[in-house]
Structure formats: structure tokens, C-alpha cells
CSV table of C-alpha atoms in Angstrom, one decimal:
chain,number,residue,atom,x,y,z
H,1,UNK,CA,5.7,-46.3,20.5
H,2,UNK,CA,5.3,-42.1,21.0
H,3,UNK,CA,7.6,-40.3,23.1
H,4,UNK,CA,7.9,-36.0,23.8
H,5,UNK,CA,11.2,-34.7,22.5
H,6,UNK,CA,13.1,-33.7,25.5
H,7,UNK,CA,12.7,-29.7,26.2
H,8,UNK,CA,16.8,-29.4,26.0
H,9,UNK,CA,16.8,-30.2,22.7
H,10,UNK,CA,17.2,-27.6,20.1
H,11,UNK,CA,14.0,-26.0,17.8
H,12,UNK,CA,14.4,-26.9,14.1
H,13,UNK,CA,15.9,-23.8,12.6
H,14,UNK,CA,17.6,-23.0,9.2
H,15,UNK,CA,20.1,-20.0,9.6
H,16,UNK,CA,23.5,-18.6,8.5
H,17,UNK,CA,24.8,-19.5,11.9
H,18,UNK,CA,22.9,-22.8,12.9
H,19,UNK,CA,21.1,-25.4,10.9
H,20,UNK,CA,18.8,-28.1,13.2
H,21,UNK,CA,17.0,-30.5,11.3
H,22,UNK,CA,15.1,-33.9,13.2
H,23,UNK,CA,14.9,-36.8,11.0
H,24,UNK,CA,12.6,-39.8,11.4
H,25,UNK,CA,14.1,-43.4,10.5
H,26,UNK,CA,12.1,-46.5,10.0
H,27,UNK,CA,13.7,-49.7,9.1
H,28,UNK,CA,11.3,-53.2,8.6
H,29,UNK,CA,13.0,-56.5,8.0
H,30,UNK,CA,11.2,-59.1,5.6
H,31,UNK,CA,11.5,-62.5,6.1
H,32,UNK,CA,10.6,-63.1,1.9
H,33,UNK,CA,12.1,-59.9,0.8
H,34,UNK,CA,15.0,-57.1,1.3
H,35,UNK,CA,14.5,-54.9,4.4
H,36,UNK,CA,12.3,-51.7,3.7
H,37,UNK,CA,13.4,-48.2,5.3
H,38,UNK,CA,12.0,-45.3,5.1
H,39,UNK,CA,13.0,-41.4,6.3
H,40,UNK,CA,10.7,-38.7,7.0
H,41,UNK,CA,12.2,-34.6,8.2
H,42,UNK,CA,9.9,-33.0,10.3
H,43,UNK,CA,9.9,-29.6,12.2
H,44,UNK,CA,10.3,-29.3,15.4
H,45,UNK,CA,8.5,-26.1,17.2
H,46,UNK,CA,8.9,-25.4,20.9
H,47,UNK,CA,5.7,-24.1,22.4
H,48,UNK,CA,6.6,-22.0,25.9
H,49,UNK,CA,3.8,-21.8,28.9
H,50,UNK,CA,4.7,-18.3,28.9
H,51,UNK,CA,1.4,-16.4,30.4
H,52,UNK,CA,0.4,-13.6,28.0
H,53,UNK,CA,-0.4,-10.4,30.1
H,54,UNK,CA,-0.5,-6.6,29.4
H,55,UNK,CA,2.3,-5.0,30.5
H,56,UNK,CA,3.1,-0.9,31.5
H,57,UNK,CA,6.8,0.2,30.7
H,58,UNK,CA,7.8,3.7,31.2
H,59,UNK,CA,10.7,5.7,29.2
H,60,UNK,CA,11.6,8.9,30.0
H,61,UNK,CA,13.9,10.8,27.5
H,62,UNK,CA,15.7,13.3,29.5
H,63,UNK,CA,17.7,14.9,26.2
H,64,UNK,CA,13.9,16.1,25.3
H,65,UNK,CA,11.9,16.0,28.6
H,66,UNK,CA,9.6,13.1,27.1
H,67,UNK,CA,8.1,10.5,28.8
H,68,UNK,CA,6.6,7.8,27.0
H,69,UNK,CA,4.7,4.8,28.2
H,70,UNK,CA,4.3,1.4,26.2
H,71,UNK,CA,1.4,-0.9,27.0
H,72,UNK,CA,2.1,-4.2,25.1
H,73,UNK,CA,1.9,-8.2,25.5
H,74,UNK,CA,4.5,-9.9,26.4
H,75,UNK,CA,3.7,-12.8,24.2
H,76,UNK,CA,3.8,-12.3,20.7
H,77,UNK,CA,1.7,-14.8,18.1
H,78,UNK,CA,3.3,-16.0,15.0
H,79,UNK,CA,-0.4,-15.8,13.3
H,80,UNK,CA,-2.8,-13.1,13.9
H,81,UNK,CA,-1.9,-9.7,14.8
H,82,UNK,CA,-0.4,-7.8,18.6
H,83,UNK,CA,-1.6,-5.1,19.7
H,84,UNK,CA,0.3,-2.3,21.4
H,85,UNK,CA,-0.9,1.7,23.3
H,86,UNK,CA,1.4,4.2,23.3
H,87,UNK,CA,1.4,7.3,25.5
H,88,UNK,CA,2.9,10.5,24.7
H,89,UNK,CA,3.7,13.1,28.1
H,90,UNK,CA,5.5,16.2,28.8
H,91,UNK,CA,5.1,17.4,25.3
H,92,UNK,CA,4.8,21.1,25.7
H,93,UNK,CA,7.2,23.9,27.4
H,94,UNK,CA,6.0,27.4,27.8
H,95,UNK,CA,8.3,30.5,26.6
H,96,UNK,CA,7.4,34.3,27.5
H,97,UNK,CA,5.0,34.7,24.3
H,98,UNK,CA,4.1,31.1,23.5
H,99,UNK,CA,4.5,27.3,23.8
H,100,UNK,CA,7.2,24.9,21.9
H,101,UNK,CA,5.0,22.1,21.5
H,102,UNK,CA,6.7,18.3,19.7
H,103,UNK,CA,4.6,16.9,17.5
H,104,UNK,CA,4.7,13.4,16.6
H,105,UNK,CA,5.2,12.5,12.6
H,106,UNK,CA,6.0,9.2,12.1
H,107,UNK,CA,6.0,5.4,13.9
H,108,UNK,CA,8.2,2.7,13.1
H,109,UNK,CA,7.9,-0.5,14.7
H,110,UNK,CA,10.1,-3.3,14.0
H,111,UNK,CA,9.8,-6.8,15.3
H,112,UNK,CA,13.7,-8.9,16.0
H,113,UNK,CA,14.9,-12.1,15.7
H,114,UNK,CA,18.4,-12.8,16.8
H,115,UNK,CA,20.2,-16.4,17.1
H,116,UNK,CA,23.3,-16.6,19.1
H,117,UNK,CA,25.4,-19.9,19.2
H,118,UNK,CA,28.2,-21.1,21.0
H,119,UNK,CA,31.3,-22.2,19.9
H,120,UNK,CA,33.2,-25.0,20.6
H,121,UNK,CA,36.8,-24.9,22.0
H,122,UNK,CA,39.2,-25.8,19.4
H,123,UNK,CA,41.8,-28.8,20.3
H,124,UNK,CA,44.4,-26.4,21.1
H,125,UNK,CA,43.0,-24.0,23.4
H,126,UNK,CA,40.8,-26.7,25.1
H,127,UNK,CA,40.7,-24.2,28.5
H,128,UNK,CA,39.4,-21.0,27.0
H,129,UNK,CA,36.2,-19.8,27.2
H,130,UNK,CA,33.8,-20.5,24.6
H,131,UNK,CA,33.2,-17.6,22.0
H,132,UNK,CA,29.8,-16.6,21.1
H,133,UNK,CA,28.0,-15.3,18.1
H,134,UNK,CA,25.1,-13.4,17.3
H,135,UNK,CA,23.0,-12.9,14.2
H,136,UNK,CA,20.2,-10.4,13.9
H,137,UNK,CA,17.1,-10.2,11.4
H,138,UNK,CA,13.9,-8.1,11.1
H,139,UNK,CA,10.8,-11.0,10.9
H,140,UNK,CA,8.5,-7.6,11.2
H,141,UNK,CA,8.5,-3.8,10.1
H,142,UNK,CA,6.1,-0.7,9.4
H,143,UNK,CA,6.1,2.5,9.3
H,144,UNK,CA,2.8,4.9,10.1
H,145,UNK,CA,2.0,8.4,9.6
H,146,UNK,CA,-1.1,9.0,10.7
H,147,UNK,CA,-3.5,7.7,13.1
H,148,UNK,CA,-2.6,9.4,16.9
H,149,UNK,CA,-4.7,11.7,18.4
H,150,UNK,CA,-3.3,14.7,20.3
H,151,UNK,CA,-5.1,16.2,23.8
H,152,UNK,CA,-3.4,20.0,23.4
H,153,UNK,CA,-6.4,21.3,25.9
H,154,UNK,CA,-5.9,18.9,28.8
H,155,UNK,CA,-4.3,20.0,32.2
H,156,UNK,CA,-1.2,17.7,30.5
H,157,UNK,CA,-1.3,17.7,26.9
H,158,UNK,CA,-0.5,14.2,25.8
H,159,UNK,CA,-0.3,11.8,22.4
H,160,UNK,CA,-2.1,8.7,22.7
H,161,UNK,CA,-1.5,6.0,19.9
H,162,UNK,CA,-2.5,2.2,19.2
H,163,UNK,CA,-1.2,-0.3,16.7
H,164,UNK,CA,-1.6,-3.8,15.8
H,165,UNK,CA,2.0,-5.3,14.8
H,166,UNK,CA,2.5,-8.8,13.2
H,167,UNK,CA,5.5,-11.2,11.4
H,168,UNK,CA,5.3,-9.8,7.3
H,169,UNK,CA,4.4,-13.3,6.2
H,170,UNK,CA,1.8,-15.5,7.8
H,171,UNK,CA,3.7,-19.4,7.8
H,172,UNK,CA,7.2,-17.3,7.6
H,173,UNK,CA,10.5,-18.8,8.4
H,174,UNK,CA,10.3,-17.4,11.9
H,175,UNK,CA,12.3,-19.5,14.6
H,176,UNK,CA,10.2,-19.8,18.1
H,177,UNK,CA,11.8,-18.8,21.5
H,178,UNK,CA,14.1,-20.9,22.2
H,179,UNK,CA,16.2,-20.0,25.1
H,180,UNK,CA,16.9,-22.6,27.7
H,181,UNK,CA,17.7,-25.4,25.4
H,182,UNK,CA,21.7,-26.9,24.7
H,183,UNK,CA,21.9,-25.6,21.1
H,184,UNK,CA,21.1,-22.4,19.7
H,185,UNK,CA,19.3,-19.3,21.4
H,186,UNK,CA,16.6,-17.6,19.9
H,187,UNK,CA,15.1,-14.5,21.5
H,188,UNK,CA,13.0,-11.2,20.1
H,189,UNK,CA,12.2,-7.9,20.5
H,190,UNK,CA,9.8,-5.2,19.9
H,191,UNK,CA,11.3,-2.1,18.5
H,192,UNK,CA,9.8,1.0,18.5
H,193,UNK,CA,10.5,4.3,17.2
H,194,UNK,CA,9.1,7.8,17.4
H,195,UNK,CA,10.0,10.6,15.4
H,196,UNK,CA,8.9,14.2,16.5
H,197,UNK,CA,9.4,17.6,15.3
H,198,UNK,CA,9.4,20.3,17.9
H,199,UNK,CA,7.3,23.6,16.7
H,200,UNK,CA,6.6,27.0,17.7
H,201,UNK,CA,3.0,28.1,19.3
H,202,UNK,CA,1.4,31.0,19.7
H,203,UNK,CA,-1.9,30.1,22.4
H,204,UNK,CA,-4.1,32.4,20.9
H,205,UNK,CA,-4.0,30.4,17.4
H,206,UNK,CA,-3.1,26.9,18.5
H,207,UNK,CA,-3.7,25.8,14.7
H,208,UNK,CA,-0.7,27.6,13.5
H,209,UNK,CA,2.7,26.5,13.9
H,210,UNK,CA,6.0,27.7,12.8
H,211,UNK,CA,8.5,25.9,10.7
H,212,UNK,CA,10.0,22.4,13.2
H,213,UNK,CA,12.9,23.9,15.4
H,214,UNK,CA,14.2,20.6,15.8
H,215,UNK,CA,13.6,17.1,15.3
H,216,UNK,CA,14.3,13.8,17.5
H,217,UNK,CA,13.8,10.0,17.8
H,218,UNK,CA,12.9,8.3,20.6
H,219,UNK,CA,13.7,4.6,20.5
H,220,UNK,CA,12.2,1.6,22.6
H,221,UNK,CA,13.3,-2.2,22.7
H,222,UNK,CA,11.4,-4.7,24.8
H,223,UNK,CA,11.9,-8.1,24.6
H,224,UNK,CA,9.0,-10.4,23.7
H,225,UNK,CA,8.4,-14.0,23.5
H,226,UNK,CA,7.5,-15.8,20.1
H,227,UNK,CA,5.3,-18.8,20.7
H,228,UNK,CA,1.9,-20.7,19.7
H,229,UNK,CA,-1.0,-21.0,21.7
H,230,UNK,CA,-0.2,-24.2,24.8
H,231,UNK,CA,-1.6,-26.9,23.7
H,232,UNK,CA,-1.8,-30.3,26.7
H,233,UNK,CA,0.2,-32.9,24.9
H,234,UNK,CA,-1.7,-35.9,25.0
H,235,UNK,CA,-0.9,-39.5,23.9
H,236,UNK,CA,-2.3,-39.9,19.7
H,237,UNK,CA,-5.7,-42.0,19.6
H,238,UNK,CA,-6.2,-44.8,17.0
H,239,UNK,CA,-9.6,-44.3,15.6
H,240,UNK,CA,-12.6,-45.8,17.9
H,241,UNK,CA,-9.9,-48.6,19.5
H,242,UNK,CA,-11.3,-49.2,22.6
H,243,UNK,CA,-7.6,-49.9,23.9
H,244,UNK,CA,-5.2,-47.4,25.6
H,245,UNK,CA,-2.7,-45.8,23.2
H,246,UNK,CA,0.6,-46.5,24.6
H,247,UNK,CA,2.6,-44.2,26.9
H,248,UNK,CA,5.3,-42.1,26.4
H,249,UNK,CA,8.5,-43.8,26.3
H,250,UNK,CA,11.0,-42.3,28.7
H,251,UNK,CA,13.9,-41.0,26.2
H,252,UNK,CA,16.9,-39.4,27.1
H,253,UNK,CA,20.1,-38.2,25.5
């Protein structure tokens, strides 16, 4: 007999808040000897249709002027690496005898996981609302210095900027999104950070710039989606049996 795990049912997970763990149990009775039972864990992964597309967010910063945009997928693969463009505008403002022009120095992205579960009412307050709580980790992080290009001469000088982002360990502990099921929510984000240092430029010698007059940093969160490839589940095959494999039991909890 196979059967699909119901899509209610919680991922296998291992945190300080939750712990979900599936167990398999197999019991065979002997007619000349004691029964035989055996126990196997396995994991437990929930792998989401979601359709993996680019997508354009803008951000402006109106403390600095800055618009940013963030060109990213809104899928993100456990294995392999994400890419992501970033765009840079409004980056120049002109004084009487030169330009104050922000210059980016360092990128920091940082990939999120957070769990929240829901508490069960206690006995005595069986009518309240159920409390919630959250727990957030970092699955990803780096930080870059180098690698933008800047486009001073254009008729709107710009940063442009592309990175590839990924978990820190390939087979990692990393929970899948799991947000529509009974027990615990899992979702993520991509967080990016951009600091800048504002300088001083004369037009004549665009190459030399004064000490920074003031630094900033700009922060972006989008949420993203942590799944595997889809996969069609089919029913297992039994070597080169010519006989249907059986279907899938209908289970429910």
C-alpha cells in the first residue's frame, strides 16, 4: 500500500520552538515465531508549485533621494545559487561649484528563516485567543565590496550591481515553506543592505573626491519562497512487473 501525506500536515522540522518528526511502523505476526516490528524516521519536505519568475520591485528612500530597484526570483533553491540585479538612481545632486555624488561601499545580503507557532489555549482561559510565537535565524549571509559598476557620464548617473546568493551549507538544516499547513509556519526573506558614503565633486576632475560627508544604509526585505524543483508524484514501480503498482490509498486525519 503507498499513500501522499496530506498537504495539511506539518514539514519535518527540528527547532527551539517546534519539533515534527514522521515515524514509519511495521509490525508482521509469525505464526512459528514472536511478532517482528520494525521503525524507520524519515523527513518529510513539502515541495510548493510556486512558479519561479523575475520580478521588478522599486524602493525609493526619500531621507536620501535614492531610488533603488531589485530584480530577483521569487523562488529561491535550497541547492545551487539565486541570482539578483540591483539598480542604483538619483545618486547625484548639483551644488553652485560641484556635485555631492553617493557612492556605494559595501553589500550585505542576508537570506531568513522564521518559524512561528501557535499556542494552545490553556484549560483556564479556554476563550482567549491563541498567542503566537516567532523565531528568526540567518540560513544565508555575505558581505561584498567590490564588484558594481558606476555610469557617472549618463543623462542619469546610476549603480548597477548583480550577485548570486545561496543557503551557507549545501544539505543544511534549512526548513522548506511551509505556510498553509495546521502546525508550524515557515516563511523567508531576502534581505538586502546597501551602504553609501556621500562625497564631494568637483566636474572638472570627477576622479577626485573629498573626504564622505555622510554615510547611510538602505535596507530591503522581500519575501521569497524556499522549495525544490516540482517533481509529478507518481505511484513507485516494482522492477519489470508487468502489473499496476497499487494506488494511493485515500488517508485522512
Amino acid at each position: 500500500m503507498s499513500f501522499v501525506i496530506p498537504s495539511h500536515l506539518p514539514v519535518s522540522m527540528d527547532t527551539p520552538l517546534a519539533t515534527v518528526e514522521y515515524e514509519v511502523y511495521a509490525k508482521a505476526l509469525c505464526t512459528e515465531r514472536e511478532p517482528v516490528a520494525s521503525k524507520k524516521i524519515f523527513k518529510v519536505e513539502r515541495i510548493l508549485g510556486a512558479e519561479s519568475t523575475k520580478q521588478l520591485h522599486t524602493y525609493n528612500f526619500n531621507s536620501t533621494n535614492i531610488t533603488t530597484t531589485l530584480c530577483l526570483n521569487s523562488v529561491v533553491r535550497p541547492i545551487g545559487t539565486n541570482s539578483v540585479q540591483i539598480r542604483i538612481d538619483n545618486i547625484t545632486s548639483c551644488l553652485a561649484i560641484g556635485l555631492e555624488v553617493w557612492k556605494l561601499q559595501k553589500v550585505t545580503w542576508k537570506l531568513e528563516e522564521s518559524v512561528t507557532v501557535t499556542l494552545p489555549n490553556c484549560p483556564r482561559h479556554p476563550t482567549g485567543q491563541p498567542s503566537q510565537q516567532s523565531e528568526t535565524r540567518i540560513i544565508g549571509k555575505k558581505s561584498l565590496r567590490h564588484g558594481w559598476e558606476e555610469h557617472p557620464n549618463e543623462s542619469q548617473p546610476h549603480i548597477t550591481f548583480s550577485f548570486d546568493y545561496n543557503l551557507n551549507r549545501v544539505g543544511s538544516d534549512a526548513i522548506y515553506a511551509c505556510d498553509e499547513s495546521a502546525g508550524p509556519e515557515v516563511t523567508h526573506a531576502l534581505l538586502v543592505e546597501l551602504h553609501l558614503e556621500k562625497h564631494f565633486v568637483l566636474p572638472e576632475s570627477p576622479w577626485m573626491t573629498s573626504p564622505p560627508r555622510a554615510e547611510t544604509t538602505l535596507r530591503m526585505t522581500r519575501p521569497v519562497v524556499l522549495t525544490d524543483l516540482v517533481e509529478p508524484s507518481v505511484p513507485p514501480a516494482y522492477g519489470g512487473s508487468s502489473d499496476s503498482p497499487p494506488s494511493y490509498a485515500d488517508v485522512s486525519y
